[in-house]
Short mmCIF file of C-alpha atoms in Angstrom, two decimals:
data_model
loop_
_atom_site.label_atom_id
_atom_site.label_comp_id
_atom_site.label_asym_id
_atom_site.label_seq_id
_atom_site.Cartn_x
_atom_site.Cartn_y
_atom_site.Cartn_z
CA UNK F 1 -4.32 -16.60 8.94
CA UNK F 2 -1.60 -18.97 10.50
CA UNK F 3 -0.30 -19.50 6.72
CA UNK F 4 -0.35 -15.78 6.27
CA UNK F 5 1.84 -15.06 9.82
CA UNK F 6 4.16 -17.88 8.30
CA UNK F 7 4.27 -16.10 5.36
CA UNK F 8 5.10 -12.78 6.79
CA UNK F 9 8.43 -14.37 9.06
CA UNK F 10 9.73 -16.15 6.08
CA UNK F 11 9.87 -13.79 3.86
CA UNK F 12 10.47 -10.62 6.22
CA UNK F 13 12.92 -9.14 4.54
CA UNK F 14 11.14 -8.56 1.19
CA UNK F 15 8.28 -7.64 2.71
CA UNK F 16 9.61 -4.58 4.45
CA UNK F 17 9.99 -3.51 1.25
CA UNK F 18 6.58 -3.72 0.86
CA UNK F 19 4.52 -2.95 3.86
CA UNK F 20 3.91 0.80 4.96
CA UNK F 21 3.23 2.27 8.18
CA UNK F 22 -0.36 3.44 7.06
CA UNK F 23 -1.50 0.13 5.65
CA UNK F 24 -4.53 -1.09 6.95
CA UNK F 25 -5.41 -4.46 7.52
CA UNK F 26 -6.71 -5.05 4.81
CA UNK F 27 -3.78 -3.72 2.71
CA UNK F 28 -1.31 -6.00 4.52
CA UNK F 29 -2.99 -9.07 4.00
CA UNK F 30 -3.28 -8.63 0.30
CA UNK F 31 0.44 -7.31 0.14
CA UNK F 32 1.73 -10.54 2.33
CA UNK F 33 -0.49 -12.30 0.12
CA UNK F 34 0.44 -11.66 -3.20
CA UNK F 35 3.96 -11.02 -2.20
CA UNK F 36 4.61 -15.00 -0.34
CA UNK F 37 2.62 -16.35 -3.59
CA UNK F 38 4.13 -14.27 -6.16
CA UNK F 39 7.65 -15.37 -4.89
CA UNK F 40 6.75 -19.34 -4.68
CA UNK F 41 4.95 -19.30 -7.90
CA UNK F 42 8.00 -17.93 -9.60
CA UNK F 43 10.23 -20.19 -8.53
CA UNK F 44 8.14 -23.17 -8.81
CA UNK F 45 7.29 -21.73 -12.41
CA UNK F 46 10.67 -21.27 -13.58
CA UNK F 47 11.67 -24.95 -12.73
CA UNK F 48 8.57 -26.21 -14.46
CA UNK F 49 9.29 -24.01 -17.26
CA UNK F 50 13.04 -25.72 -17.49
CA UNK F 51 11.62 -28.76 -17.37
CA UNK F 52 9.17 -28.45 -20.12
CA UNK F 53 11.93 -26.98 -22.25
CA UNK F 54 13.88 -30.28 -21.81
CA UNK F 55 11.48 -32.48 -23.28
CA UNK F 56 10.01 -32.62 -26.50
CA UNK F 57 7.63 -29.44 -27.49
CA UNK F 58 5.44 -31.36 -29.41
CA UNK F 59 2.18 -31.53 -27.53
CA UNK F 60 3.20 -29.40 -24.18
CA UNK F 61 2.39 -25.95 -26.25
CA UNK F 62 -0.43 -25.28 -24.12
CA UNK F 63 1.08 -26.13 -20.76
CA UNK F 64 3.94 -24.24 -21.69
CA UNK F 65 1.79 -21.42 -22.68
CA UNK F 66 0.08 -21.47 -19.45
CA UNK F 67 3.75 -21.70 -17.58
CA UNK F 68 4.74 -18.47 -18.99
CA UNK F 69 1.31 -17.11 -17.91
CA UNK F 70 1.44 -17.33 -14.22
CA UNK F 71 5.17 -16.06 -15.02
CA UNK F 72 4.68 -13.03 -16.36
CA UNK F 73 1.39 -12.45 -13.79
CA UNK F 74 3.46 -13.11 -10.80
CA UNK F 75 5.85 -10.80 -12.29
CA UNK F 76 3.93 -7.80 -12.87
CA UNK F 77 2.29 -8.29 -9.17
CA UNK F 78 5.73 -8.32 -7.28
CA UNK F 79 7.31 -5.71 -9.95
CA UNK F 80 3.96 -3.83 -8.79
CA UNK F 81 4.90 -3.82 -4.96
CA UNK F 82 8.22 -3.56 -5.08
CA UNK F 83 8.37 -0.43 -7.22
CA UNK F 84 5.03 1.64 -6.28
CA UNK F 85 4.06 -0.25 -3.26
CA UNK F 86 0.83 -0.19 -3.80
CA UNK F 87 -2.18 -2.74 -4.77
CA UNK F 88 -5.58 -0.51 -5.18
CA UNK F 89 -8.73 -2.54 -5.65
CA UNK F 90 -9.18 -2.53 -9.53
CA UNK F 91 -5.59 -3.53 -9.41
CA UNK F 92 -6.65 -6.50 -6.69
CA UNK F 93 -9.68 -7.40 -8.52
CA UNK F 94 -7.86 -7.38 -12.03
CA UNK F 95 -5.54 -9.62 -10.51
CA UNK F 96 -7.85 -12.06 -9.20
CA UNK F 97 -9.62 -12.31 -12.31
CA UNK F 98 -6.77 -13.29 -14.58
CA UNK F 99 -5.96 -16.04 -11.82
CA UNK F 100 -9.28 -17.30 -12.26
CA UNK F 101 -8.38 -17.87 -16.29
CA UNK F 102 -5.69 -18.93 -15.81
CA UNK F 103 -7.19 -21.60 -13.73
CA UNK F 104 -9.42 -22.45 -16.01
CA UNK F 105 -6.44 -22.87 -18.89
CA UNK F 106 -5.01 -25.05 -15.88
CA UNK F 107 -7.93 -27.18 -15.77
CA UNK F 108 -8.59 -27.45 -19.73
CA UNK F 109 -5.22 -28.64 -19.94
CA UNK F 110 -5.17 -31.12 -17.35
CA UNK F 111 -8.99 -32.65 -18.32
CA UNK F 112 -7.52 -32.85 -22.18
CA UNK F 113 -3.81 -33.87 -21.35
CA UNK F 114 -4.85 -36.65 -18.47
CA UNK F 115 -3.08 -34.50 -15.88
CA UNK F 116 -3.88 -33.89 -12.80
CA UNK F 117 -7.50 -31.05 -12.39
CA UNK F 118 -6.91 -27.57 -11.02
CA UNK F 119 -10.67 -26.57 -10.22
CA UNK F 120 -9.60 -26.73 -6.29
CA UNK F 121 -7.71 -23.46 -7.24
CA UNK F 122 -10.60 -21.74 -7.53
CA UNK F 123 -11.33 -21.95 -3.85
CA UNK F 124 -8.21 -20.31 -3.30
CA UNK F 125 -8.83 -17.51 -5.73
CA UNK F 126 -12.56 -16.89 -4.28
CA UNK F 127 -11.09 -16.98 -0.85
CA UNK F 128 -8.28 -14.41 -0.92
CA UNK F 129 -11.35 -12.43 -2.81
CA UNK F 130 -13.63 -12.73 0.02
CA UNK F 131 -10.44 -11.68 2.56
CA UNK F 132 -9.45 -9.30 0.76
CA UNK F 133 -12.49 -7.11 0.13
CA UNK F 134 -13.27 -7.51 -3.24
CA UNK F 135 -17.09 -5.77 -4.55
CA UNK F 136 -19.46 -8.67 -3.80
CA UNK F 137 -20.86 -8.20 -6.95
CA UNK F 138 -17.50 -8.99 -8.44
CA UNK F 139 -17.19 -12.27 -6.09
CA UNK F 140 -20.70 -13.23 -6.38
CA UNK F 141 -20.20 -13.13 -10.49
CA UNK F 142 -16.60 -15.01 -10.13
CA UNK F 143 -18.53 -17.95 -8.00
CA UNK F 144 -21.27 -18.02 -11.00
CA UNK F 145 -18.84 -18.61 -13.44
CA UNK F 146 -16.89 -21.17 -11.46
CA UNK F 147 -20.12 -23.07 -11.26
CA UNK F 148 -21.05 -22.41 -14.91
CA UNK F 149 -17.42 -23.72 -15.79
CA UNK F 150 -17.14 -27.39 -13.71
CA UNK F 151 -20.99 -28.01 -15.15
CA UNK F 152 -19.49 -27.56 -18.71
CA UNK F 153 -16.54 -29.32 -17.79
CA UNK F 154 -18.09 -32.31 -17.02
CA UNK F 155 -20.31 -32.00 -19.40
CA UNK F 156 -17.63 -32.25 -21.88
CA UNK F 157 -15.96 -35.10 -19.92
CA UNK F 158 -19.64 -36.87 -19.89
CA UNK F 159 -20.64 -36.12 -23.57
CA UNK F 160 -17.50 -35.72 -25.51
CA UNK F 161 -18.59 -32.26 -27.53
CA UNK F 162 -14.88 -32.24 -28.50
CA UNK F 163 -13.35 -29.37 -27.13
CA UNK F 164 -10.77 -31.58 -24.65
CA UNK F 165 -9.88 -33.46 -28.24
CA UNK F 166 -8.82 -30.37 -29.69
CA UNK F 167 -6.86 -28.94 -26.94
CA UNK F 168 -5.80 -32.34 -25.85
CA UNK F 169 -2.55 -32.69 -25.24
CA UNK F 170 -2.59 -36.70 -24.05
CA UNK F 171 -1.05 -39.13 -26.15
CA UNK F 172 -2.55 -42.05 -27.85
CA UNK F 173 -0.99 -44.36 -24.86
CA UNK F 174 -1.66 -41.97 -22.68
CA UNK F 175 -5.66 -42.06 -23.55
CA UNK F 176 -5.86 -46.00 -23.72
CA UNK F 177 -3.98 -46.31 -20.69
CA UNK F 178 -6.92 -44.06 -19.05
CA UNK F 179 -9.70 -46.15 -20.84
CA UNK F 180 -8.55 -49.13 -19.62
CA UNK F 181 -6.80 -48.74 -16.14
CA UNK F 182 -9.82 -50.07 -14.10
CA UNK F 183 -11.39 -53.82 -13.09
CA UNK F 184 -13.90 -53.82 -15.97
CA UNK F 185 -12.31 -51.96 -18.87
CA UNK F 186 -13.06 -49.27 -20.78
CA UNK F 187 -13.31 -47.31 -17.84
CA UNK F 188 -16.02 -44.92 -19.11
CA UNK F 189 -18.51 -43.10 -16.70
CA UNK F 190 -22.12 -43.44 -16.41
CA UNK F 191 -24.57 -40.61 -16.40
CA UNK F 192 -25.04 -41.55 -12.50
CA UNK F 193 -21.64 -41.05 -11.60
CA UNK F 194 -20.62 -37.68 -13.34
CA UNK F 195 -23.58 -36.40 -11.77
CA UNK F 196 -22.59 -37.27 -8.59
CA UNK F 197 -19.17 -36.40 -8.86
CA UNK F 198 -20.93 -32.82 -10.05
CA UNK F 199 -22.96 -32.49 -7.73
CA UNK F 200 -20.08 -32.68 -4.91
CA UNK F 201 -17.88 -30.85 -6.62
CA UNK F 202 -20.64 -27.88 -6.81
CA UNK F 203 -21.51 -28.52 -3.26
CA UNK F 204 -18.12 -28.65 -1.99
CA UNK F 205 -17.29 -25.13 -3.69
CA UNK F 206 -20.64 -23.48 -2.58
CA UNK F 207 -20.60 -24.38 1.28
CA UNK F 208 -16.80 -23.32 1.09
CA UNK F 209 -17.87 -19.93 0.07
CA UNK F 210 -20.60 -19.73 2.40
CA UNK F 211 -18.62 -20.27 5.36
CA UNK F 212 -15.66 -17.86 3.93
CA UNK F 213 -18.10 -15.44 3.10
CA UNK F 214 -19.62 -15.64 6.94
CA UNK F 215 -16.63 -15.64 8.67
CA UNK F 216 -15.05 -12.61 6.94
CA UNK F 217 -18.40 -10.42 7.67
CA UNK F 218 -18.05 -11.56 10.62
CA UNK F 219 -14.85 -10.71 11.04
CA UNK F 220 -15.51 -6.95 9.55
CA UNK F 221 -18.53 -6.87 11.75
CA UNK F 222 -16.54 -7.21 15.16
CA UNK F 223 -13.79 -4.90 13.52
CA UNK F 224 -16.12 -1.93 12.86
CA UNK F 225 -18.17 -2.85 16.62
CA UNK F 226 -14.00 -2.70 17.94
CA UNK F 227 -13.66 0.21 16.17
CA UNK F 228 -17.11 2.52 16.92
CA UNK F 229 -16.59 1.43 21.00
CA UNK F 230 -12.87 2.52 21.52
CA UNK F 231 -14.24 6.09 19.76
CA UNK F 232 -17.44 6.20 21.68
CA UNK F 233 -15.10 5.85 25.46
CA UNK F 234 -12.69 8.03 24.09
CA UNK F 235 -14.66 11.05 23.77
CA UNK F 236 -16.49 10.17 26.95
CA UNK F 237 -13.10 9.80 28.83
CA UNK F 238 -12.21 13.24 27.67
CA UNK F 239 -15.40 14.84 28.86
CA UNK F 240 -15.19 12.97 32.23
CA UNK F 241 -10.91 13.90 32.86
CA UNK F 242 -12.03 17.49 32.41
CA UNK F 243 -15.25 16.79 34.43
CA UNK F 244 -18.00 17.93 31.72
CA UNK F 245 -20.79 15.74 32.78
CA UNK F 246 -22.97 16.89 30.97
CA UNK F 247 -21.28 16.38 28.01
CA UNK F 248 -20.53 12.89 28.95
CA UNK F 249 -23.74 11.74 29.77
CA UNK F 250 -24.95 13.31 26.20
CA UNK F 251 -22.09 11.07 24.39
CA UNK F 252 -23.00 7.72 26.61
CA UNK F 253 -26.34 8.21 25.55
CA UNK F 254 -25.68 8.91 21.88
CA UNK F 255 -23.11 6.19 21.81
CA UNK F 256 -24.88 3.45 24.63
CA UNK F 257 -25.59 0.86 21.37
CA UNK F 258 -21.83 1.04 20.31
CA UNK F 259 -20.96 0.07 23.65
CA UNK F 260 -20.95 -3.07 26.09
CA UNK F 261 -23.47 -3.03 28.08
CA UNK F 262 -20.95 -3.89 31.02
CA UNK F 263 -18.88 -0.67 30.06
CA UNK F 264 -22.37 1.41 30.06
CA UNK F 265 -23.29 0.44 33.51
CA UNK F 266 -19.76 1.73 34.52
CA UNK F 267 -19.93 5.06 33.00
CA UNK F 268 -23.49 5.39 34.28
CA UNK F 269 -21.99 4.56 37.87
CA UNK F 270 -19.64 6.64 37.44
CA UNK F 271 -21.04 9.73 36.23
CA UNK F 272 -23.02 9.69 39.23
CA UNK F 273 -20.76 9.21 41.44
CA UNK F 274 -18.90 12.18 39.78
CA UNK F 275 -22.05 13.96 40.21
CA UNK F 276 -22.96 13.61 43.76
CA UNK F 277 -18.94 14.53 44.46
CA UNK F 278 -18.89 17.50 42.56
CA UNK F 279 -19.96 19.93 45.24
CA UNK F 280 -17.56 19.04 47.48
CA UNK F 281 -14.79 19.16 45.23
CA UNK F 282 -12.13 22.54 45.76
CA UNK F 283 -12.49 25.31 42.82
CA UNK F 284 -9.18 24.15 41.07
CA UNK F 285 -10.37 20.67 40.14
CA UNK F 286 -13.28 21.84 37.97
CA UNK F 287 -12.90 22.87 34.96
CA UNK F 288 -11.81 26.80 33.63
CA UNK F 289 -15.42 28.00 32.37
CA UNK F 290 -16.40 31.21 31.44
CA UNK F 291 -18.66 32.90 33.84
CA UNK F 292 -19.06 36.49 33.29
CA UNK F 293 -18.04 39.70 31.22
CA UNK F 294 -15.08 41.62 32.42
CA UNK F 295 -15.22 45.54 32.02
CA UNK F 296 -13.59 45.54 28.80
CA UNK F 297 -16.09 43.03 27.24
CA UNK F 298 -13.69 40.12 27.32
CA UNK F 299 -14.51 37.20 29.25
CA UNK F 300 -13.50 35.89 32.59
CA UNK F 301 -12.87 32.37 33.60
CA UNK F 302 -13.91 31.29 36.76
CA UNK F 303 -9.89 30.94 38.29
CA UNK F 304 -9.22 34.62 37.17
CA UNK F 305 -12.48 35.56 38.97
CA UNK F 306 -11.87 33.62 42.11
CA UNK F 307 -8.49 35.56 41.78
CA UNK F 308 -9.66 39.07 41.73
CA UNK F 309 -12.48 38.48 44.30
CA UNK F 310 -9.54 37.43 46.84
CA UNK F 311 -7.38 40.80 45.88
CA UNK F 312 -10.90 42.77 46.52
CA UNK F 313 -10.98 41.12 49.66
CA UNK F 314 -7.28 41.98 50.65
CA UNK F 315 -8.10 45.56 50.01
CA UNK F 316 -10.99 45.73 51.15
CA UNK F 317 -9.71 44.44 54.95
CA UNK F 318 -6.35 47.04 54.38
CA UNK F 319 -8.98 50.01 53.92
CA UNK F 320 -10.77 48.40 57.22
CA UNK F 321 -7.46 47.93 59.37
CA UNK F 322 -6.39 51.93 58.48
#
C-alpha cells in the first residue's frame, strides 16, 4: 500500500487523467496500479529494447520477442486509461493473464539463455490479482498453473527433456562457463538438491498467497462491517432527530449484529432516556403526525390541531365575555 501512495504522488499528474470521482477503491488501486507500472515498464522496456538492437541479433530473438511483448501490453493498458478511463474486470483479468505468459516466456528464456529467473514475478502478478478482486476461481487456477509450471521447470533443469536446448539462447562459453563455475566441476545438481530447491520455491509461493489471500478478505471483511454500521446509525439517527422511537428501536434491533456492541449500549441508553423525557417535552418538539380527519376528509397534523383548538378557545371565551 505504501508503494501504491508513492506511486500515486509521483506520478500525479497522469493519474488525474485517470482517476474519476466515482471510482471505488477498488478501481483506484488497479488504475494507480497499472498506470505507475505501465509507465516504468515502458521506459525500462524501450532502453532494453535499444540495447538489444545494438548487439548482435543472433541468439537474442526470443528476448527481443519478449521485449516487444511487455511493450505493446503496457501500451494497450495505459492507451486503455488514458482514452476510456476505464479497466472492467474481464479487461483486469485478461490483463493479468497475459502477464502471467509473459512471465513464463521471461523465465524460459532466462533458464535456456543462463540469465537471470523471473518466477518471483509471479508473486507479483497473483498479488495485484488477489488486491484487485479478481474471481477466485480465476486466481485459484493462475496459482495451479504457477505450481504446475516451476515443477516442469525444474524438471527440465533436473532431467534435460530438451526444451531449454531448443529455446536456448546461451552460448557455447556461456554453458561451460555454468558447468564449471563451482569448487568441484561440472557443477551439475543432484536429485536431492533440485528437490529441495522445489520444494522452497513451491512453499515460498504458496504461504505468500495464503497470507495475501487472508489479509485482503480481511481487509474486504472490515470494509463491508465499516460499511453495514455507518448505514445501520444512520437510519437510526434519523429516526431518533425526528424522535420516532419506535422506529428506532425497530432498526437497532434489526441492525444490533452490524453494530459495536459499545455503540448498541448507547442507543439503548439513549432511547430510553428519550423515552422517559418524552412526556415532558412541549408539543413543538415532537414530531408533525397525523391524528385525525378534518371535515373535508383530509388529514390534520397534530400542530394544525393544537392550532384550531386554541382559536376555539379564543372564541369560545369572546362569546363568554359578551
Amino acid at each position: 500500500m505504501g508503494c501504491i501512495e508513492w506511486g500515486a504522488k509521483l506520478f500525479g499528474p497522469l493519474l488525474k487523467r485517470v482517476l474519476l470521482p466515482s471510482d471505488s477503491q477498488t478501481q483506484r488501486l488497479r488504475k494507480i496500479f497499472f498506470t505507475v507500472y505501465s509507465t516504468v515498464t515502458l521506459a525500462v522496456m524501450a532502453f532494453a529494447v535499444g540495447d538489444t538492437l545494438n548487439r548482435p541479433l543472433e541468439g537474442n530473438e526470443l528476448y527481443l520477442v519478449s521485449l516487444l511483448c511487455q511493450v505493446a501490453l503496457c501500451t494497450v493498458v495505459l492507451a486503455k486509461l488514458l482514452i476510456t478511463k476505464r479497466l472492467g474486470d474481464v479487461f483486469f483479468t485478461a490483463v493479468l493473464m497475459a502477464g502471467c505468459l509473459l512471465v513464463m516466456l521471461s523465465d524460459l528464456i532466462g533458464a535456456s539463455g543462463m540469465y537471470d529467473r523471473a518466477v518471483l514475478l509471479f508473486v507479483v502478478v497473483i498479488d495485484v490479482a488477489l488486491v484487485g478482486k479478481v474471481d477466485m476461481l480465476v486466481v485459484n487456477g493462475g496459482v495451479v498453473l504457477v505450481v504446475l509450471w516451476m515443477l516442469f521447470m525444474q524438471a527440465e533443469l533436473y532431467v534435460r527433456f530438451g526444451l531449454l536446448d531448443v529455446w536456448g539462447t546461451a552460448t557455447p562459453e556461456q554453458r561451460q562457463r555454468a558447468m564449471c563455475e563451482c569448487a568441484t566441476p561440472p557443477c551439475g545438481q543432484g536429485v536431492d538438491i533440485a528437490a529441495r530447491n522445489l520444494g522452497i520455491g513451491i512453499y515460498a509461493f504458496l504461504l505468500d498467497f495464503y497470507f495475501t489471500r487472508r489479509f485482503a478478505t480481511m481487509v474486504d471483511a472490515e470494509r463491508d462491517a465499516i460499511r453495514a454500521a455507518v448505514n445501520a446509525s444512520e437510519g437510526i439517527s434519523q429516526a431518533l432527530a425526528s424522535f420516532d422511537l419506535d422506529d428506532a428501536s425497530a432498526q437497532l434491533d434489526e441492525h444490533a449484529s452490524v453494530l459495536p456492541p459499545q455503540l448498541v449500549m448507547s442507543y439503548q441508553k439513549l432511547l430510553s432516556n428519550l423515552g422517559a423525557y418524552r412526556p415532558y417535552l412541549p408539543q413543538s418538539c415532537l414530531p408533525m403526525a397525523p391524528v385525525r380527519r378534518g371535515s373535508g376528509g383530509s388529514s390534520m397534523s397534530s400542530g394544525e390541531a393544537s392550532s384550531a383548538a386554541q382559536s376555539l378557545s379564543s372564541r369560545l371565551s369572546s362569546r363568554h365575555s359578551v
